[in-house]
């Protein structure tokens, strides 16, 4: 991606499909003149002078053929009070792919360049309207699958995370300033009382953030749960039962083309991606073996495994083989078909059957996918395991680390701060401490963008859609 800011870019900002309206967004110095060239306000014949931030009704007209392309509402927004801090134009037309493409073609012919994915937000970042963590939060808001995930993203967009990162970074920069003053006197030891308070403060902040990371990442990315069990134990039925019970399927998850059924749902605000190894049900032994192979693949990716067993039947070798594959991973043993036992969930005999391979402390739950009995208890178990009994953060104001990239950078920074602290205790000279602390400051700067390289920006913004 080239980082020019002085040309004018355009893209379709809404999803392409049939919809009430669709929006073309234009950003850059020519935005206004392009709008004036293509737009005819209703009931006006002479030249039109758009007024900033004012929505105007009219038509987009092809300047060559003079044909009307669509009836639209258009707005010119003068820099800097805009998304990109440049002049921005938005044209709201009817929401059909053909209409939008026709209008975009005119906009490009009038002098705009097609925007790269994420380029609008990149401009907002380069022009200082958002820092990098906030820019990434834009995408998280768009992609949020549950309300808890959305609130985490909103807090980050609002700058909650950036604020804490900046605080830690400022404390470290202060230490670096003290150290650079000492570097002219290399013989002297660093007086610890001079810099220890700031090091402590930075360490406290970073540790606090790191503690939120697992929960935050989960709220953003969802918990990957694999449903594993031999054919006919009721995996698909269980999946359907969970989906129906929560009724909170939010979106299809892009990029899940693996050979598994995947569904997303939310269990008490926690986004969950359920992978079912159903569909593995041919008769030949070869395919049976393949089933085990696919279960393995689902397991590799899983944060949690639901090992499903048939409560109406004695354990088979295959059950035990699967249990062994689950091994020490976080798992819940689900005895399904509770209804066949005519029981009420207190099937102590069945539930206590030892399962080779599965960690003995894995919780066991008896359910009936058919009647729905025990499903809530199962969900409660999933949630307890995930949250360790904590209540999901839904305050919206809290700075949660929800992005693995941020977590890794904080980890790096914290390690460097701790190395500097031990260096200080051992009486190392100032320039040793400076090396560690500079690394910490740079790692934190990669989160908010002060020290982000072009390669990193490329990786981040290329994940956006065009027009965002
Ligand atoms: P899968 O191969 O593990 O995905 O199993 P299915 O979900 O396709 O279920 C296999 C069979 O077991 C079907 O005939 C289901 O109707 C039946 N089944 C599933 N769950 C239950 C249950 O809780 N109770 C009873 N009685 N039958 C069930």
Short mmCIF file of C-alpha atoms and ligand atoms in Angstrom, two decimals:
data_model
loop_
_atom_site.label_atom_id
_atom_site.label_comp_id
_atom_site.label_asym_id
_atom_site.label_seq_id
_atom_site.Cartn_x
_atom_site.Cartn_y
_atom_site.Cartn_z
CA UNK A 1 0.00 0.00 0.00
CA UNK A 2 1.36 3.40 -0.83
CA UNK A 3 0.86 6.05 1.74
CA UNK A 4 0.01 9.01 -0.41
CA UNK A 5 -2.42 11.37 1.23
CA UNK A 6 -2.70 13.98 -1.48
CA UNK A 7 -4.74 12.07 -4.03
CA UNK A 8 -8.45 11.46 -3.79
CA UNK A 9 -9.72 7.96 -3.08
CA UNK A 10 -13.18 6.45 -3.42
CA UNK A 11 -14.92 3.22 -2.59
CA UNK A 12 -18.27 1.62 -1.95
CA UNK A 13 -18.63 1.88 1.83
CA UNK A 14 -21.59 -0.44 2.26
CA UNK A 15 -21.88 -4.17 1.68
CA UNK A 16 -22.73 -5.13 -1.88
CA UNK A 17 -26.13 -6.72 -2.06
CA UNK A 18 -29.73 -5.67 -2.20
CA UNK A 19 -30.35 -3.03 0.43
CA UNK A 20 -32.33 0.11 1.08
CA UNK A 21 -29.39 2.36 0.53
CA UNK A 22 -25.74 2.09 -0.41
CA UNK A 23 -23.00 4.63 0.18
CA UNK A 24 -20.07 5.75 -1.93
CA UNK A 25 -17.40 7.47 0.08
CA UNK A 26 -14.80 9.81 -1.39
CA UNK A 27 -11.87 11.26 0.56
CA UNK A 28 -9.26 13.75 -0.55
CA UNK A 29 -8.73 17.20 -1.96
CA UNK A 30 -10.84 16.60 -5.08
CA UNK A 31 -13.84 15.19 -3.24
CA UNK A 32 -15.81 18.40 -3.46
CA UNK A 33 -15.14 19.07 -7.14
CA UNK A 34 -16.03 15.48 -8.04
CA UNK A 35 -19.34 15.86 -6.24
CA UNK A 36 -20.05 19.13 -8.00
CA UNK A 37 -19.34 17.48 -11.33
CA UNK A 38 -21.67 14.53 -10.84
CA UNK A 39 -24.44 15.76 -8.59
CA UNK A 40 -27.45 17.88 -9.50
CA UNK A 41 -29.40 19.16 -6.51
CA UNK A 42 -33.14 19.00 -6.98
CA UNK A 43 -34.89 22.19 -8.04
CA UNK A 44 -31.76 24.11 -8.89
CA UNK A 45 -30.38 24.94 -12.29
CA UNK A 46 -27.33 27.18 -11.85
CA UNK A 47 -23.96 26.17 -10.38
CA UNK A 48 -24.19 24.53 -6.99
CA UNK A 49 -22.06 25.47 -3.98
CA UNK A 50 -22.27 22.63 -1.45
CA UNK A 51 -22.47 23.57 2.19
CA UNK A 52 -20.30 21.53 4.55
CA UNK A 53 -21.99 18.77 6.57
CA UNK A 54 -25.33 19.37 4.92
CA UNK A 55 -27.21 16.54 3.30
CA UNK A 56 -28.73 17.51 -0.04
CA UNK A 57 -31.30 15.72 -2.14
CA UNK A 58 -30.77 15.37 -5.88
CA UNK A 59 -29.51 13.12 -8.66
CA UNK A 60 -26.25 11.73 -9.87
CA UNK A 61 -25.99 12.46 -13.56
CA UNK A 62 -23.43 11.09 -16.01
CA UNK A 63 -21.69 14.23 -17.28
CA UNK A 64 -20.99 12.66 -20.69
CA UNK A 65 -24.35 11.12 -21.57
CA UNK A 66 -26.41 13.35 -19.25
CA UNK A 67 -28.27 10.22 -18.15
CA UNK A 68 -29.51 10.13 -14.57
CA UNK A 69 -27.84 7.31 -12.69
CA UNK A 70 -29.81 7.46 -9.45
CA UNK A 71 -31.77 9.56 -7.06
CA UNK A 72 -29.48 10.24 -4.10
CA UNK A 73 -28.70 12.21 -0.98
CA UNK A 74 -25.22 13.69 -1.01
CA UNK A 75 -23.05 15.39 1.55
CA UNK A 76 -19.72 17.16 1.41
CA UNK A 77 -17.86 17.37 4.70
CA UNK A 78 -15.07 19.87 4.85
CA UNK A 79 -11.79 18.87 6.52
CA UNK A 80 -10.90 18.45 9.31
CA UNK A 81 -14.20 17.44 10.93
CA UNK A 82 -14.43 14.19 8.99
CA UNK A 83 -13.56 10.50 9.30
CA UNK A 84 -10.25 10.87 7.49
CA UNK A 85 -9.62 14.52 8.44
CA UNK A 86 -9.68 15.26 4.74
CA UNK A 87 -12.55 16.56 2.67
CA UNK A 88 -15.03 13.69 2.52
CA UNK A 89 -18.05 13.19 0.29
CA UNK A 90 -20.70 10.56 0.85
CA UNK A 91 -23.32 9.78 -1.74
CA UNK A 92 -26.28 7.72 -0.57
CA UNK A 93 -27.97 5.95 -3.41
CA UNK A 94 -30.26 2.98 -3.67
CA UNK A 95 -28.50 -0.08 -2.34
CA UNK A 96 -27.99 -2.23 -5.41
CA UNK A 97 -24.66 -3.51 -6.63
CA UNK A 98 -25.23 -2.26 -10.19
CA UNK A 99 -26.25 1.24 -9.14
CA UNK A 100 -23.28 1.52 -6.80
CA UNK A 101 -20.83 0.25 -9.38
CA UNK A 102 -22.17 2.64 -12.01
CA UNK A 103 -21.74 5.57 -9.65
CA UNK A 104 -18.30 4.48 -8.54
CA UNK A 105 -17.25 4.27 -12.20
CA UNK A 106 -18.32 7.90 -12.67
CA UNK A 107 -16.49 8.97 -9.52
CA UNK A 108 -13.30 7.27 -10.72
CA UNK A 109 -13.66 8.78 -14.19
CA UNK A 110 -13.98 12.17 -12.53
CA UNK A 111 -10.52 11.81 -11.01
CA UNK A 112 -10.65 9.64 -7.89
CA UNK A 113 -8.57 6.52 -7.40
CA UNK A 114 -10.12 3.30 -6.11
CA UNK A 115 -9.37 3.07 -2.39
CA UNK A 116 -7.35 0.15 -1.08
CA UNK A 117 -8.95 -1.93 1.68
CA UNK A 118 -8.78 0.05 4.92
CA UNK A 119 -7.33 3.11 3.24
CA UNK A 120 -9.95 5.49 4.65
CA UNK A 121 -9.12 4.37 8.18
CA UNK A 122 -5.40 4.42 7.34
CA UNK A 123 -5.80 8.08 6.40
CA UNK A 124 -7.63 8.73 9.66
CA UNK A 125 -4.65 7.16 11.44
CA UNK A 126 -1.96 8.95 9.41
CA UNK A 127 -3.75 12.25 9.95
CA UNK A 128 -3.82 11.65 13.69
CA UNK A 129 -7.54 11.28 14.16
CA UNK A 130 -7.19 7.75 15.53
CA UNK A 131 -4.20 5.93 16.92
CA UNK A 132 -3.42 2.45 15.67
CA UNK A 133 -5.24 0.59 18.44
CA UNK A 134 -8.33 2.70 17.78
CA UNK A 135 -8.08 2.06 14.06
CA UNK A 136 -7.98 -1.66 14.73
CA UNK A 137 -10.99 -1.27 16.98
CA UNK A 138 -12.98 0.08 14.02
CA UNK A 139 -12.68 -3.34 12.43
CA UNK A 140 -13.52 -5.05 15.72
CA UNK A 141 -16.69 -2.97 16.01
CA UNK A 142 -17.72 -3.96 12.50
CA UNK A 143 -16.98 -7.63 13.16
CA UNK A 144 -18.22 -7.94 16.73
CA UNK A 145 -20.29 -11.08 17.14
CA UNK A 146 -21.80 -10.45 20.53
CA UNK A 147 -22.69 -7.48 22.66
CA UNK A 148 -19.84 -8.13 25.06
CA UNK A 149 -17.43 -8.23 22.12
CA UNK A 150 -18.91 -5.01 20.81
CA UNK A 151 -18.49 -3.23 24.12
CA UNK A 152 -14.87 -4.30 24.31
CA UNK A 153 -14.28 -2.92 20.83
CA UNK A 154 -16.13 0.31 21.62
CA UNK A 155 -14.02 0.86 24.71
CA UNK A 156 -10.90 0.42 22.61
CA UNK A 157 -12.24 2.73 19.92
CA UNK A 158 -12.95 5.29 22.60
CA UNK A 159 -9.29 5.14 23.60
CA UNK A 160 -9.51 3.25 26.91
CA UNK A 161 -6.68 0.88 26.01
CA UNK A 162 -4.59 3.56 24.29
CA UNK A 163 -4.83 5.70 27.41
CA UNK A 164 -3.31 3.03 29.63
CA UNK A 165 -0.64 2.15 27.10
CA UNK A 166 0.31 5.81 26.83
CA UNK A 167 0.49 6.12 30.60
CA UNK A 168 2.89 3.19 30.84
CA UNK A 169 4.89 4.52 27.92
CA UNK A 170 5.10 7.99 29.45
CA UNK A 171 6.42 6.56 32.71
CA UNK A 172 9.11 4.69 30.80
CA UNK A 173 10.05 7.71 28.71
CA UNK A 174 10.52 9.63 31.92
CA UNK A 175 12.92 6.95 33.15
CA UNK A 176 14.77 7.09 29.85
CA UNK A 177 15.15 10.85 30.23
CA UNK A 178 16.70 10.40 33.67
CA UNK A 179 19.02 7.73 32.34
CA UNK A 180 20.21 9.77 29.41
CA UNK A 181 21.18 12.51 31.83
CA UNK A 182 23.35 9.95 33.66
CA UNK A 183 25.01 8.51 30.59
CA UNK A 184 27.60 11.27 30.58
CA UNK A 185 28.81 9.89 33.89
CA UNK A 186 29.22 6.21 33.10
CA UNK A 187 31.13 5.50 36.30
CA UNK A 188 28.19 6.41 38.47
CA UNK A 189 25.58 3.93 39.53
CA UNK A 190 21.99 4.75 38.75
CA UNK A 191 20.35 5.99 41.93
CA UNK A 192 17.42 3.55 42.22
CA UNK A 193 15.09 5.94 44.01
CA UNK A 194 15.21 8.15 40.94
CA UNK A 195 13.58 5.72 38.58
CA UNK A 196 12.05 2.93 40.61
CA UNK A 197 8.65 4.57 41.10
CA UNK A 198 8.11 4.98 37.37
CA UNK A 199 9.30 1.44 36.67
CA UNK A 200 6.88 0.17 39.29
CA UNK A 201 4.07 2.17 37.80
CA UNK A 202 4.74 0.90 34.28
CA UNK A 203 4.99 -2.66 35.50
CA UNK A 204 1.75 -2.38 37.44
CA UNK A 205 -0.12 -1.00 34.43
CA UNK A 206 1.24 -3.59 32.03
CA UNK A 207 0.56 -6.46 34.38
CA UNK A 208 -2.98 -5.23 34.90
CA UNK A 209 -3.56 -5.10 31.16
CA UNK A 210 -2.04 -8.51 30.59
CA UNK A 211 -4.41 -9.99 33.15
CA UNK A 212 -7.36 -8.88 31.03
CA UNK A 213 -5.97 -10.28 27.82
CA UNK A 214 -7.30 -13.82 27.84
CA UNK A 215 -10.81 -12.65 28.60
CA UNK A 216 -10.57 -9.79 26.10
CA UNK A 217 -9.28 -11.96 23.29
CA UNK A 218 -12.03 -14.41 23.97
CA UNK A 219 -14.69 -11.72 23.79
CA UNK A 220 -13.26 -10.58 20.49
CA UNK A 221 -12.48 -13.86 18.81
CA UNK A 222 -14.82 -16.31 20.41
CA UNK A 223 -14.17 -19.55 22.19
CA UNK A 224 -13.48 -22.42 19.85
CA UNK A 225 -15.36 -25.45 21.06
CA UNK A 226 -15.05 -28.81 19.35
CA UNK A 227 -17.82 -31.36 19.72
CA UNK A 228 -16.23 -34.76 19.53
CA UNK A 229 -17.78 -38.21 19.73
CA UNK A 230 -18.31 -41.34 17.76
CA UNK A 231 -21.11 -41.45 15.16
CA UNK A 232 -24.66 -41.40 16.52
CA UNK A 233 -23.94 -40.26 20.04
CA UNK A 234 -25.90 -37.10 19.19
CA UNK A 235 -23.31 -34.45 18.31
CA UNK A 236 -25.42 -32.78 15.64
CA UNK A 237 -28.48 -32.93 17.85
CA UNK A 238 -26.53 -31.30 20.65
CA UNK A 239 -25.24 -28.60 18.34
CA UNK A 240 -28.75 -27.84 17.14
CA UNK A 241 -30.06 -27.82 20.65
CA UNK A 242 -27.41 -25.33 21.76
CA UNK A 243 -28.11 -23.13 18.75
CA UNK A 244 -31.83 -23.15 19.30
CA UNK A 245 -31.51 -22.53 22.98
CA UNK A 246 -29.38 -19.46 22.65
CA UNK A 247 -31.03 -18.23 19.46
CA UNK A 248 -28.18 -15.79 19.24
CA UNK A 249 -26.42 -16.78 16.09
CA UNK A 250 -25.03 -13.50 14.95
CA UNK A 251 -23.13 -13.94 11.75
CA UNK A 252 -21.49 -16.47 9.62
CA UNK A 253 -17.81 -16.45 10.29
CA UNK A 254 -15.75 -15.80 7.23
CA UNK A 255 -12.84 -18.01 6.38
CA UNK A 256 -14.15 -21.16 7.95
CA UNK A 257 -14.04 -23.45 4.99
CA UNK A 258 -12.64 -26.40 6.81
CA UNK A 259 -14.32 -29.71 6.43
CA UNK A 260 -16.40 -29.27 9.53
CA UNK A 261 -19.75 -27.88 10.43
CA UNK A 262 -19.14 -24.60 12.20
CA UNK A 263 -21.72 -22.47 13.89
CA UNK A 264 -21.40 -19.42 16.02
CA UNK A 265 -23.53 -18.63 18.99
CA UNK A 266 -23.22 -16.79 22.20
CA UNK A 267 -23.26 -18.35 25.62
CA UNK A 268 -24.04 -15.64 28.11
CA UNK A 269 -22.33 -13.00 26.03
CA UNK A 270 -19.29 -15.11 25.24
CA UNK A 271 -18.99 -15.69 21.51
CA UNK A 272 -18.59 -19.37 20.83
CA UNK A 273 -17.60 -21.08 17.62
CA UNK A 274 -18.79 -24.65 17.70
CA UNK A 275 -17.11 -27.14 15.43
CA UNK A 276 -19.01 -30.35 14.97
CA UNK A 277 -17.29 -33.39 13.62
CA UNK A 278 -20.58 -34.71 12.32
CA UNK A 279 -20.84 -35.55 8.68
CA UNK A 280 -18.19 -38.10 9.35
CA UNK A 281 -20.47 -41.00 9.00
CA UNK A 282 -19.70 -43.27 6.14
CA UNK A 283 -19.58 -46.95 6.73
CA UNK A 284 -16.19 -48.02 5.50
CA UNK A 285 -13.39 -48.43 7.97
CA UNK A 286 -11.21 -46.06 6.01
CA UNK A 287 -13.64 -43.26 6.57
CA UNK A 288 -14.02 -44.20 10.17
CA UNK A 289 -10.31 -43.62 10.47
CA UNK A 290 -10.74 -40.36 8.64
CA UNK A 291 -13.31 -39.40 11.26
CA UNK A 292 -10.71 -39.73 13.92
CA UNK A 293 -8.32 -37.69 11.81
CA UNK A 294 -10.85 -34.90 11.42
CA UNK A 295 -11.72 -34.97 15.08
CA UNK A 296 -8.05 -34.49 15.68
CA UNK A 297 -8.00 -31.47 13.37
CA UNK A 298 -10.96 -29.93 15.17
CA UNK A 299 -9.27 -30.63 18.47
CA UNK A 300 -6.03 -28.92 17.49
CA UNK A 301 -7.86 -25.65 17.13
CA UNK A 302 -10.17 -26.00 20.09
CA UNK A 303 -10.02 -24.04 23.31
CA UNK A 304 -12.50 -26.44 24.82
CA UNK A 305 -13.70 -29.93 23.89
CA UNK A 306 -17.12 -31.38 24.45
CA UNK A 307 -16.64 -35.13 24.43
CA UNK A 308 -20.06 -36.60 23.78
CA UNK A 309 -20.94 -40.11 24.96
CA UNK A 310 -24.13 -42.10 24.66
CA UNK A 311 -25.59 -42.60 28.12
CA UNK A 312 -27.87 -45.29 26.77
CA UNK A 313 -25.04 -47.57 25.78
CA UNK A 314 -21.94 -49.01 27.35
CA UNK A 315 -18.68 -47.31 26.46
CA UNK A 316 -17.10 -48.58 23.27
CA UNK A 317 -13.47 -48.79 22.23
CA UNK A 318 -14.07 -45.86 19.95
CA UNK A 319 -15.29 -43.73 22.86
CA UNK A 320 -12.11 -44.57 24.71
CA UNK A 321 -9.97 -43.88 21.66
CA UNK A 322 -11.52 -40.45 21.30
CA UNK A 323 -11.13 -39.79 25.01
CA UNK A 324 -7.47 -40.61 24.66
CA UNK A 325 -7.16 -38.14 21.78
CA UNK A 326 -8.77 -35.42 23.88
CA UNK A 327 -6.03 -36.11 26.37
CA UNK A 328 -5.28 -33.31 28.80
CA UNK A 329 -7.10 -30.55 26.91
CA UNK A 330 -9.77 -28.53 28.66
CA UNK A 331 -12.83 -30.70 28.23
CA UNK A 332 -16.33 -31.37 29.41
CA UNK A 333 -17.64 -34.92 29.22
CA UNK A 334 -21.23 -34.79 27.99
CA UNK A 335 -23.36 -37.86 28.53
CA UNK A 336 -26.14 -37.47 26.02
CA UNK A 337 -29.49 -39.28 25.67
CA UNK A 338 -30.22 -38.91 29.34
CA UNK A 339 -33.90 -39.40 28.47
CA UNK A 340 -33.20 -43.03 27.53
CA UNK A 341 -32.31 -43.69 31.15
CA UNK A 342 -35.55 -42.12 32.28
CA UNK A 343 -33.39 -40.09 34.59
CA UNK A 344 -33.28 -36.55 35.84
CA UNK A 345 -29.57 -35.80 35.56
CA UNK A 346 -28.45 -37.67 38.65
CA UNK A 347 -27.02 -40.63 36.81
CA UNK A 348 -24.14 -41.07 39.17
CA UNK A 349 -23.19 -44.54 37.93
CA UNK A 350 -22.89 -43.53 34.32
CA UNK A 351 -21.23 -40.25 35.06
CA UNK A 352 -18.47 -41.71 37.14
CA UNK A 353 -17.34 -44.24 34.55
CA UNK A 354 -13.60 -43.70 34.23
CA UNK A 355 -12.47 -42.49 30.84
CA UNK A 356 -8.91 -43.25 29.96
CA UNK A 357 -7.05 -40.20 28.74
CA UNK A 358 -9.47 -37.50 29.78
CA UNK A 359 -8.30 -35.46 32.71
CA UNK A 360 -10.10 -36.82 35.76
CA UNK A 361 -11.23 -33.37 36.84
CA UNK A 362 -13.01 -32.69 33.53
CA UNK A 363 -16.56 -31.79 34.50
CA UNK A 364 -19.26 -34.27 33.55
CA UNK A 365 -22.72 -33.22 32.55
CA UNK A 366 -25.71 -35.35 31.61
CA UNK A 367 -28.00 -33.92 28.97
CA UNK A 368 -30.68 -34.88 26.55
CA UNK A 369 -30.32 -33.21 23.19
CA UNK A 370 -33.79 -34.54 22.48
CA UNK A 371 -35.66 -33.05 25.44
CA UNK A 372 -33.30 -30.21 26.29
CA UNK A 373 -32.71 -31.48 29.82
CA UNK A 374 -29.34 -30.49 31.21
CA UNK A 375 -28.53 -28.02 28.43
CA UNK A 376 -28.51 -25.05 30.75
CA UNK A 377 -26.23 -26.88 33.15
CA UNK A 378 -23.91 -27.60 30.25
CA UNK A 379 -23.85 -23.94 29.24
CA UNK A 380 -23.17 -22.94 32.82
CA UNK A 381 -20.21 -25.32 32.86
CA UNK A 382 -18.82 -23.91 29.63
CA UNK A 383 -19.14 -20.41 30.96
CA UNK A 384 -17.59 -21.26 34.33
CA UNK A 385 -14.63 -22.90 32.69
CA UNK A 386 -14.07 -19.91 30.46
CA UNK A 387 -14.56 -17.18 32.93
CA UNK A 388 -13.18 -18.98 35.93
CA UNK A 389 -16.34 -17.89 37.68
CA UNK A 390 -15.79 -14.24 36.86
CA UNK A 391 -18.56 -12.12 35.54
CA UNK A 392 -18.01 -11.12 31.94
CA UNK A 393 -16.90 -7.53 31.68
CA UNK A 394 -19.75 -5.57 30.25
CA UNK A 395 -19.00 -2.22 31.78
CA UNK A 396 -17.90 -0.88 28.42
CA UNK A 397 -15.43 1.55 29.94
CA UNK A 398 -12.82 -0.95 30.93
CA UNK A 399 -9.59 -1.23 28.98
CA UNK A 400 -9.47 -4.86 27.94
CA UNK A 401 -6.69 -6.21 25.81
CA UNK A 402 -8.59 -8.09 23.13
CA UNK A 403 -6.11 -8.35 20.30
CA UNK A 404 -3.37 -11.00 20.32
CA UNK A 405 -1.01 -8.53 18.64
CA UNK A 406 -1.45 -6.12 21.54
CA UNK A 407 -1.02 -8.88 24.08
CA UNK A 408 2.28 -9.95 22.53
CA UNK A 409 3.56 -6.37 22.50
CA UNK A 410 2.59 -5.84 26.14
CA UNK A 411 4.30 -9.11 27.06
CA UNK A 412 7.49 -7.94 25.31
CA UNK A 413 7.34 -4.56 27.02
CA UNK A 414 6.78 -6.13 30.42
CA UNK A 415 9.70 -8.52 30.00
CA UNK A 416 11.94 -5.60 29.12
CA UNK A 417 10.75 -3.54 32.06
CA UNK A 418 11.42 -6.46 34.37
CA UNK A 419 14.87 -6.95 32.88
CA UNK A 420 15.59 -3.27 33.49
CA UNK A 421 14.46 -3.62 37.08
CA UNK A 422 16.77 -6.51 37.77
CA UNK A 423 19.52 -4.57 36.06
CA UNK A 424 18.85 -1.72 38.41
CA UNK A 425 18.98 -4.04 41.44
CA UNK A 426 22.29 -5.44 40.23
CA UNK A 427 23.70 -1.96 39.83
CA UNK A 428 24.19 -2.14 36.06
CA UNK A 429 25.16 1.10 34.36
CA UNK A 430 22.59 3.35 32.79
CA UNK A 431 23.13 2.38 29.18
CA UNK A 432 22.25 -1.26 29.93
CA UNK A 433 18.94 -0.21 31.39
CA UNK A 434 18.41 2.13 28.46
CA UNK A 435 18.57 -0.74 25.99
CA UNK A 436 15.82 -2.68 27.78
CA UNK A 437 13.62 0.32 28.31
CA UNK A 438 13.92 1.52 24.73
CA UNK A 439 12.75 -1.91 23.60
CA UNK A 440 9.79 -1.64 25.99
CA UNK A 441 8.86 1.82 24.76
CA UNK A 442 9.03 0.67 21.15
CA UNK A 443 6.87 -2.38 21.83
CA UNK A 444 4.19 -0.18 23.38
CA UNK A 445 4.49 2.25 20.49
CA UNK A 446 3.60 -0.58 18.13
CA UNK A 447 0.23 -0.83 19.82
CA UNK A 448 -0.70 2.81 19.50
CA UNK A 449 1.25 3.30 16.29
CA UNK A 450 4.09 5.66 17.20
CA UNK A 451 6.67 3.02 16.31
CA UNK A 452 4.69 0.92 13.84
CA UNK A 453 6.52 0.03 10.63
CA UNK A 454 4.97 0.22 7.18
CA UNK A 455 4.90 -3.56 7.02
CA UNK A 456 2.87 -3.71 10.20
CA UNK A 457 0.45 -1.09 8.90
CA UNK A 458 0.07 -3.08 5.70
CA UNK A 459 -0.81 -6.20 7.60
CA UNK A 460 -3.31 -4.40 9.79
CA UNK A 461 -5.12 -2.33 7.19
CA UNK A 462 -5.26 -4.99 4.49
CA UNK A 463 -7.72 -6.88 6.68
CA UNK A 464 -10.26 -4.09 6.34
CA UNK A 465 -12.85 -4.00 3.63
CA UNK A 466 -12.71 -1.45 0.83
CA UNK A 467 -14.47 1.77 1.71
CA UNK A 468 -13.67 1.47 5.41
P1 LIG B 1 -24.12 -37.65 15.61
O1 LIG B 1 -23.80 -38.68 14.60
O2 LIG B 1 -23.24 -37.77 16.80
O3 LIG B 1 -24.12 -36.27 15.06
O4 LIG B 1 -25.58 -37.95 16.14
P2 LIG B 1 -26.98 -37.34 15.75
O5 LIG B 1 -27.16 -36.02 16.39
O6 LIG B 1 -27.17 -37.39 14.28
O7 LIG B 1 -27.95 -38.32 16.48
C1 LIG B 1 -27.93 -39.70 16.22
C2 LIG B 1 -29.22 -40.30 16.64
O8 LIG B 1 -29.41 -40.18 18.04
C3 LIG B 1 -30.43 -39.61 15.98
O9 LIG B 1 -31.36 -40.58 15.65
C4 LIG B 1 -30.96 -38.72 17.08
O10 LIG B 1 -32.33 -38.50 16.98
C5 LIG B 1 -30.64 -39.53 18.33
N1 LIG B 1 -30.44 -38.67 19.50
C6 LIG B 1 -29.64 -37.60 19.61
N2 LIG B 1 -29.72 -37.06 20.84
C7 LIG B 1 -30.61 -37.81 21.53
C8 LIG B 1 -31.12 -37.76 22.87
O11 LIG B 1 -30.80 -36.91 23.70
N3 LIG B 1 -32.01 -38.71 23.21
C9 LIG B 1 -32.41 -39.67 22.35
N4 LIG B 1 -33.28 -40.57 22.80
N5 LIG B 1 -31.94 -39.75 21.11
C10 LIG B 1 -31.06 -38.83 20.67
#
